């Protein structure tokens, strides 16, 4: 199955928009984005791995995550959940941080992740609106598109393993 992946960066609005289809039902895809035991399995592009130090998926909660390099270097990020509409969307304020969640550069993005069920697929829409254009530019030039695509490919593998294990 050829699954849609669209990635656009709009410097004028300081926004990255991602659309990605997954060959799974809405419940499975929603869980993959909102349950730490699943999220940690797919979100890091190989050869990195993800470590979720804490995740409290509720409005006012947060998720403190590290991407760990093959050399064991930790790159921390924080998502602070603003609004959650179960199995529909969630929004968060995202930033690079230290291991305690303290913002490192006062730059962040407002991220909205939305889910739409289809026949045999679920489509995920991600919109990241950056406070600072230089952060968007850094993300684009440092491989954010490629890392996102690789993480989503990991999620494809995870979802396929659920289907084949039934």
XYZ file of N, CA and C in Angstrom:
498
model
N 0.852 -1.175 0.000
C 0.000 0.000 0.000
C 0.901 1.243 0.000
N 0.591 2.182 -0.877
C 1.351 3.419 -0.968
C 0.691 4.461 -0.063
N 1.326 4.779 1.064
C 0.738 5.673 2.054
C 1.233 7.105 1.854
N 0.310 8.038 1.916
C 0.606 9.451 1.705
C 1.554 9.992 2.772
N 2.564 10.731 2.338
C 3.420 11.519 3.240
C 3.658 12.853 2.557
N 3.165 13.921 3.155
C 3.354 15.261 2.611
C 3.950 16.132 3.708
N 5.003 16.867 3.370
C 5.703 17.721 4.331
C 5.932 19.063 3.655
N 5.405 20.128 4.247
C 5.636 21.469 3.705
C 6.084 22.399 4.817
N 7.013 23.271 4.472
C 7.482 24.315 5.394
C 7.145 25.653 4.764
N 6.404 26.471 5.492
C 5.984 27.785 5.022
C 6.659 28.841 5.883
N 7.708 29.449 5.340
C 8.462 30.446 6.110
C 7.627 31.682 6.412
N 6.732 32.045 5.511
C 5.919 33.248 5.712
C 5.062 33.144 6.972
N 4.545 31.935 7.256
C 3.701 31.748 8.447
C 4.433 31.020 9.573
N 5.726 30.714 9.356
C 6.552 29.983 10.340
C 5.896 28.657 10.733
N 5.411 27.940 9.704
C 4.626 26.734 9.946
C 5.150 25.555 9.141
N 5.207 24.396 9.792
C 5.441 23.122 9.118
C 4.135 22.347 9.194
N 3.736 21.804 8.038
C 2.537 20.967 7.976
C 2.922 19.592 7.445
N 2.448 18.565 8.132
C 2.738 17.183 7.756
C 1.409 16.445 7.659
N 1.252 15.684 6.588
C 0.105 14.800 6.436
C 0.660 13.401 6.193
N 0.159 12.429 6.947
C 0.665 11.055 6.805
C -0.464 10.074 7.018
N -0.591 9.123 6.101
C -1.563 8.042 6.230
C -0.907 6.837 6.886
N -1.696 6.102 7.659
C -1.250 4.854 8.279
C -2.281 3.774 7.982
N -1.806 2.574 7.694
C -2.684 1.448 7.364
C -3.162 0.777 8.646
N -3.968 1.494 9.397
C -4.490 0.985 10.672
C -5.715 1.808 11.047
N -6.515 1.255 11.947
C -7.698 2.003 12.354
C -7.335 3.102 13.345
N -8.270 3.993 13.527
C -8.072 5.175 14.357
C -7.636 4.828 15.774
N -8.246 3.824 16.384
C -7.903 3.475 17.762
C -6.422 3.138 17.908
N -5.892 2.344 16.970
C -4.475 1.948 17.049
C -3.547 3.143 16.836
N -3.869 3.977 15.868
C -3.008 5.135 15.584
C -3.069 6.134 16.730
N -4.247 6.388 17.264
C -4.377 7.301 18.416
C -3.529 6.789 19.586
N -3.631 5.500 19.883
C -2.853 4.919 20.979
C -1.350 5.069 20.733
N -0.929 4.928 19.487
C 0.502 5.031 19.161
C 1.057 6.422 19.449
N 0.206 7.436 19.383
C 0.633 8.808 19.644
C 0.427 9.225 21.102
N -0.380 8.480 21.856
C -0.782 8.959 23.175
C -0.432 8.035 24.340
N 0.110 6.875 24.060
C 0.512 5.947 25.126
C 2.027 5.815 25.121
N 2.676 6.141 26.237
C 4.145 6.175 26.255
C 4.809 4.853 25.900
N 4.206 3.732 26.296
C 4.820 2.436 26.018
C 4.846 2.123 24.521
N 3.944 2.757 23.750
C 3.943 2.587 22.292
C 4.769 3.693 21.637
N 4.552 4.921 22.053
C 5.259 6.076 21.482
C 6.772 5.890 21.520
N 7.278 5.359 22.605
C 8.727 5.183 22.747
C 9.287 4.138 21.782
N 8.421 3.272 21.245
C 8.879 2.224 20.333
C 9.128 2.719 18.910
N 8.501 3.841 18.530
C 8.582 4.231 17.121
C 9.068 5.652 16.858
N 9.000 6.525 17.822
C 9.177 7.939 17.515
C 10.600 8.339 17.110
N 11.605 7.636 17.561
C 12.996 7.999 17.229
C 13.429 7.358 15.919
N 14.005 8.157 15.014
C 14.525 7.556 13.782
C 15.775 6.733 14.086
N 15.846 5.530 13.510
C 17.016 4.672 13.734
C 18.258 5.344 13.153
N 19.393 5.295 13.782
C 19.783 4.435 14.896
C 19.531 5.058 16.281
N 18.811 6.203 16.337
C 18.463 6.790 17.628
C 17.414 5.923 18.301
N 17.256 6.128 19.601
C 16.177 5.480 20.323
C 15.515 6.525 21.203
N 14.278 6.285 21.554
C 13.525 7.242 22.369
C 13.437 6.752 23.806
N 13.482 7.719 24.719
C 13.273 7.448 26.137
C 12.255 8.466 26.624
N 11.154 7.992 27.162
C 10.140 8.892 27.715
C 10.297 8.886 29.222
N 10.804 9.989 29.737
C 11.052 10.117 31.177
C 9.734 10.255 31.935
N 8.808 11.014 31.350
C 7.482 11.156 31.958
C 6.474 11.500 30.884
N 5.263 10.995 31.048
C 4.179 11.348 30.141
C 2.877 11.318 30.909
N 2.232 12.459 30.924
C 0.939 12.631 31.582
C 0.008 13.210 30.519
N -0.632 12.313 29.747
C -1.439 12.736 28.608
C -2.810 13.185 29.087
N -2.866 14.460 29.422
C -4.114 15.120 29.816
C -3.895 16.617 29.622
N -4.973 17.362 29.521
C -4.838 18.814 29.417
C -4.117 19.314 30.663
N -3.039 20.067 30.461
C -2.201 20.525 31.567
C -1.058 19.582 31.882
N -1.054 18.392 31.296
C 0.026 17.421 31.499
C 1.172 17.679 30.539
N 2.171 16.804 30.607
C 3.332 16.996 29.737
C 4.004 15.669 29.421
N 4.856 15.720 28.381
C 5.646 14.563 27.977
C 7.091 15.021 27.820
N 7.978 14.448 28.625
C 9.401 14.770 28.596
C 10.120 13.582 27.960
N 10.707 13.830 26.788
C 11.272 12.768 25.963
C 12.708 13.079 25.590
N 13.506 12.030 25.487
C 14.877 12.172 24.974
C 15.027 11.315 23.736
N 15.694 11.875 22.738
C 16.194 11.103 21.604
C 17.641 10.803 21.963
N 17.992 9.542 21.982
C 19.327 9.144 22.423
C 20.109 8.666 21.205
N 21.252 9.303 20.989
C 22.087 8.982 19.839
C 22.824 7.671 20.074
N 23.395 7.085 19.014
C 24.194 5.865 19.186
C 25.381 6.068 20.131
N 25.829 7.320 20.269
C 26.935 7.638 21.182
C 26.442 7.924 22.600
N 25.144 7.692 22.859
C 24.508 7.908 24.168
C 24.376 9.387 24.542
N 24.233 10.262 23.548
C 23.976 11.677 23.794
C 22.455 11.871 23.813
N 21.948 12.526 24.855
C 20.519 12.749 25.029
C 20.139 14.120 24.470
N 19.087 14.143 23.630
C 18.524 15.384 23.097
C 17.084 15.455 23.613
N 16.845 16.353 24.567
C 15.567 16.393 25.269
C 14.571 17.325 24.589
N 13.291 16.955 24.692
C 12.211 17.829 24.246
C 11.028 17.676 25.200
N 10.222 18.729 25.227
C 9.072 18.764 26.120
C 7.830 19.132 25.326
N 6.767 18.378 25.528
C 5.444 18.709 24.995
C 4.542 18.978 26.192
N 3.959 20.165 26.231
C 3.010 20.531 27.288
C 1.621 20.554 26.654
N 0.755 19.625 27.102
C -0.552 19.448 26.475
C -1.508 20.571 26.850
N -2.107 21.160 25.821
C -3.011 22.297 25.995
C -4.469 21.858 25.895
N -4.780 21.138 24.810
C -6.159 20.721 24.568
C -6.143 19.321 23.973
N -7.041 18.478 24.467
C -7.158 17.109 23.975
C -8.619 16.830 23.644
N -8.863 16.411 22.415
C -10.181 15.948 21.992
C -10.000 14.472 21.633
N -10.380 13.553 22.535
C -10.076 12.137 22.351
C -10.409 11.607 20.957
N -9.430 10.912 20.389
C -9.513 10.267 19.080
C -9.811 11.250 17.956
N -9.535 12.533 18.209
C -9.741 13.556 17.187
C -8.499 14.424 17.020
N -8.017 15.026 18.130
C -6.837 15.893 18.038
C -6.289 16.205 19.420
N -5.049 16.678 19.422
C -4.478 17.265 20.632
C -3.517 18.360 20.219
N -3.383 19.340 21.086
C -2.436 20.427 20.829
C -1.490 20.536 22.017
N -0.273 20.971 21.698
C 0.754 21.078 22.733
C 1.719 22.203 22.392
N 2.380 22.699 23.417
C 3.487 23.649 23.261
C 4.739 22.795 23.353
N 5.577 22.809 22.316
C 6.754 21.952 22.243
C 8.022 22.795 22.276
N 9.040 22.299 22.989
C 10.311 23.027 23.076
C 11.462 22.055 23.317
N 12.663 22.518 22.992
C 13.878 21.793 23.361
C 14.180 22.170 24.802
N 14.654 21.210 25.582
C 14.787 21.462 27.009
C 15.939 20.639 27.575
N 16.142 20.797 28.883
C 17.095 19.934 29.575
C 16.350 18.729 30.135
N 17.045 17.881 30.863
C 16.447 16.635 31.355
C 15.343 16.841 32.384
N 15.173 18.100 32.853
C 14.100 18.410 33.800
C 12.938 19.154 33.154
N 13.053 19.418 31.846
C 11.984 20.122 31.142
C 12.162 21.623 31.068
N 13.324 22.131 31.497
C 13.569 23.577 31.434
C 13.944 23.951 30.000
N 13.190 24.906 29.434
C 13.407 25.352 28.061
C 14.831 25.875 27.909
N 15.509 25.423 26.854
C 16.911 25.791 26.651
C 17.111 27.103 25.912
N 16.223 27.425 24.988
C 16.465 28.610 24.171
C 15.257 29.529 24.044
N 14.268 29.352 24.877
C 13.046 30.151 24.864
C 12.299 30.085 23.540
N 12.638 29.135 22.691
C 11.924 28.955 21.428
C 11.002 27.755 21.558
N 9.837 27.857 20.944
C 8.898 26.743 21.012
C 7.996 26.774 19.786
N 7.188 25.743 19.687
C 6.177 25.690 18.635
C 4.855 25.275 19.259
N 3.791 25.740 18.646
C 2.454 25.289 19.000
C 2.127 24.189 17.993
N 1.906 22.984 18.478
C 1.711 21.841 17.598
C 0.315 21.281 17.783
N -0.379 21.096 16.670
C -1.687 20.459 16.680
C -1.596 19.181 15.855
N -1.975 18.073 16.459
C -1.971 16.777 15.792
C -3.419 16.312 15.709
N -3.896 16.097 14.472
C -5.288 15.709 14.241
C -5.340 14.355 13.547
N -6.428 13.626 13.772
C -6.591 12.267 13.276
C -7.916 12.163 12.530
N -7.885 11.504 11.358
C -9.110 11.290 10.597
C -9.161 9.843 10.132
N -10.205 9.152 10.559
C -10.391 7.762 10.165
C -10.862 7.687 8.731
N -10.310 6.704 7.995
C -10.736 6.439 6.625
C -11.184 5.000 6.530
N -11.310 4.502 5.311
C -11.722 3.112 5.130
C -10.742 2.146 5.766
N -9.564 2.014 5.166
C -8.544 1.108 5.699
C -7.357 1.866 6.274
N -7.461 3.173 6.333
C -6.353 3.995 6.815
C -6.830 5.026 7.823
N -5.862 5.569 8.551
C -6.086 6.743 9.391
C -5.078 7.784 8.934
N -5.549 9.001 8.725
C -4.669 10.088 8.306
C -4.381 10.972 9.505
N -3.093 11.274 9.682
C -2.647 12.153 10.760
C -2.167 13.458 10.123
N -2.623 14.562 10.692
C -2.225 15.897 10.250
C -1.485 16.559 11.406
N -0.280 17.040 11.147
C 0.502 17.731 12.173
C 0.779 19.145 11.661
N 0.475 20.124 12.499
C 0.792 21.516 12.177
C 1.626 22.086 13.316
N 2.844 22.540 12.965
C 3.748 23.130 13.956
C 3.938 24.598 13.596
N 3.476 25.494 14.461
C 3.643 26.929 14.246
C 4.744 27.391 15.205
N 5.832 27.882 14.631
C 7.005 28.261 15.412
C 6.941 29.717 15.848
N 7.455 29.983 17.046
C 7.559 31.352 17.546
C 8.602 32.132 16.750
N 9.636 31.421 16.310
C 10.804 32.058 15.715
C 11.140 31.368 14.390
N 11.249 32.150 13.315
C 11.564 31.597 12.004
C 12.891 30.856 12.000
N 13.862 31.311 12.789
C 15.171 30.653 12.790
C 15.072 29.216 13.302
N 14.129 28.933 14.193
C 13.951 27.564 14.691
C 13.361 26.686 13.585
N 12.376 27.199 12.866
C 11.834 26.453 11.736
C 12.946 26.157 10.734
N 13.749 27.148 10.390
C 14.837 26.955 9.434
C 15.849 25.929 9.928
N 16.161 25.968 11.218
C 17.085 24.994 11.796
C 16.498 23.586 11.693
N 15.215 23.442 11.994
C 14.568 22.129 11.936
C 14.627 21.572 10.510
N 14.336 22.407 9.535
C 14.312 21.963 8.145
C 15.714 21.585 7.668
N 16.730 22.350 8.043
C 18.087 22.069 7.559
C 18.773 20.957 8.349
N 18.288 20.623 9.524
C 18.915 19.582 10.353
C 18.207 18.233 10.258
N 17.366 18.053 9.243
C 16.811 16.732 8.987
C 15.486 16.408 9.642
N 14.708 17.412 10.032
C 13.422 17.138 10.682
C 12.492 16.346 9.765
N 12.442 16.703 8.472
C 11.578 15.968 7.535
C 11.999 14.511 7.461
N 13.292 14.279 7.282
C 13.803 12.916 7.152
C 13.614 12.118 8.442
N 13.849 12.762 9.589
C 13.655 12.096 10.878
C 12.197 11.754 11.129
N 11.303 12.684 10.748
C 9.869 12.423 10.888
C 9.448 11.259 9.999
N 9.923 11.256 8.752
C 9.589 10.166 7.830
C 10.090 8.832 8.375
N 11.295 8.820 8.924
C 11.862 7.582 9.476
C 11.074 7.115 10.697
N 10.695 8.025 11.567
C 9.876 7.660 12.725
C 8.534 7.088 12.296
N 7.908 7.722 11.292
C 6.628 7.208 10.797
C 6.792 5.839 10.146
N 7.927 5.592 9.501
C 8.191 4.258 8.948
C 8.290 3.236 10.084
N 8.897 3.635 11.211
C 8.932 2.759 12.391
C 7.512 2.460 12.871
N 6.652 3.474 12.852
C 5.265 3.274 13.270
C 4.561 2.316 12.304
N 4.833 2.453 11.003
C 4.267 1.491 10.039
C 4.634 0.065 10.434
N 5.913 -0.161 10.766
C 6.380 -1.498 11.158
C 5.653 -1.980 12.411
N 5.507 -1.083 13.398
C 4.803 -1.440 14.632
C 3.360 -1.838 14.326
N 2.663 -1.023 13.534
C 1.260 -1.294 13.214
C 1.127 -2.600 12.421
N 2.045 -2.850 11.501
C 2.039 -4.088 10.731
C 2.230 -5.303 11.643
N 3.076 -5.148 12.657
C 3.305 -6.264 13.586
C 2.037 -6.605 14.355
N 1.180 -5.623 14.614
C -0.079 -5.893 15.313
C -1.033 -6.679 14.424
N -1.065 -6.304 13.146
C -1.952 -6.971 12.200
C -1.501 -8.413 11.956
N -0.190 -8.621 11.801
C 0.315 -9.957 11.504
C 0.318 -10.873 12.727
N 0.234 -10.298 13.931
C 0.220 -11.137 15.133
C -1.179 -11.611 15.499
N -2.195 -11.092 14.798
C -3.581 -11.499 15.096
C -3.894 -12.857 14.532
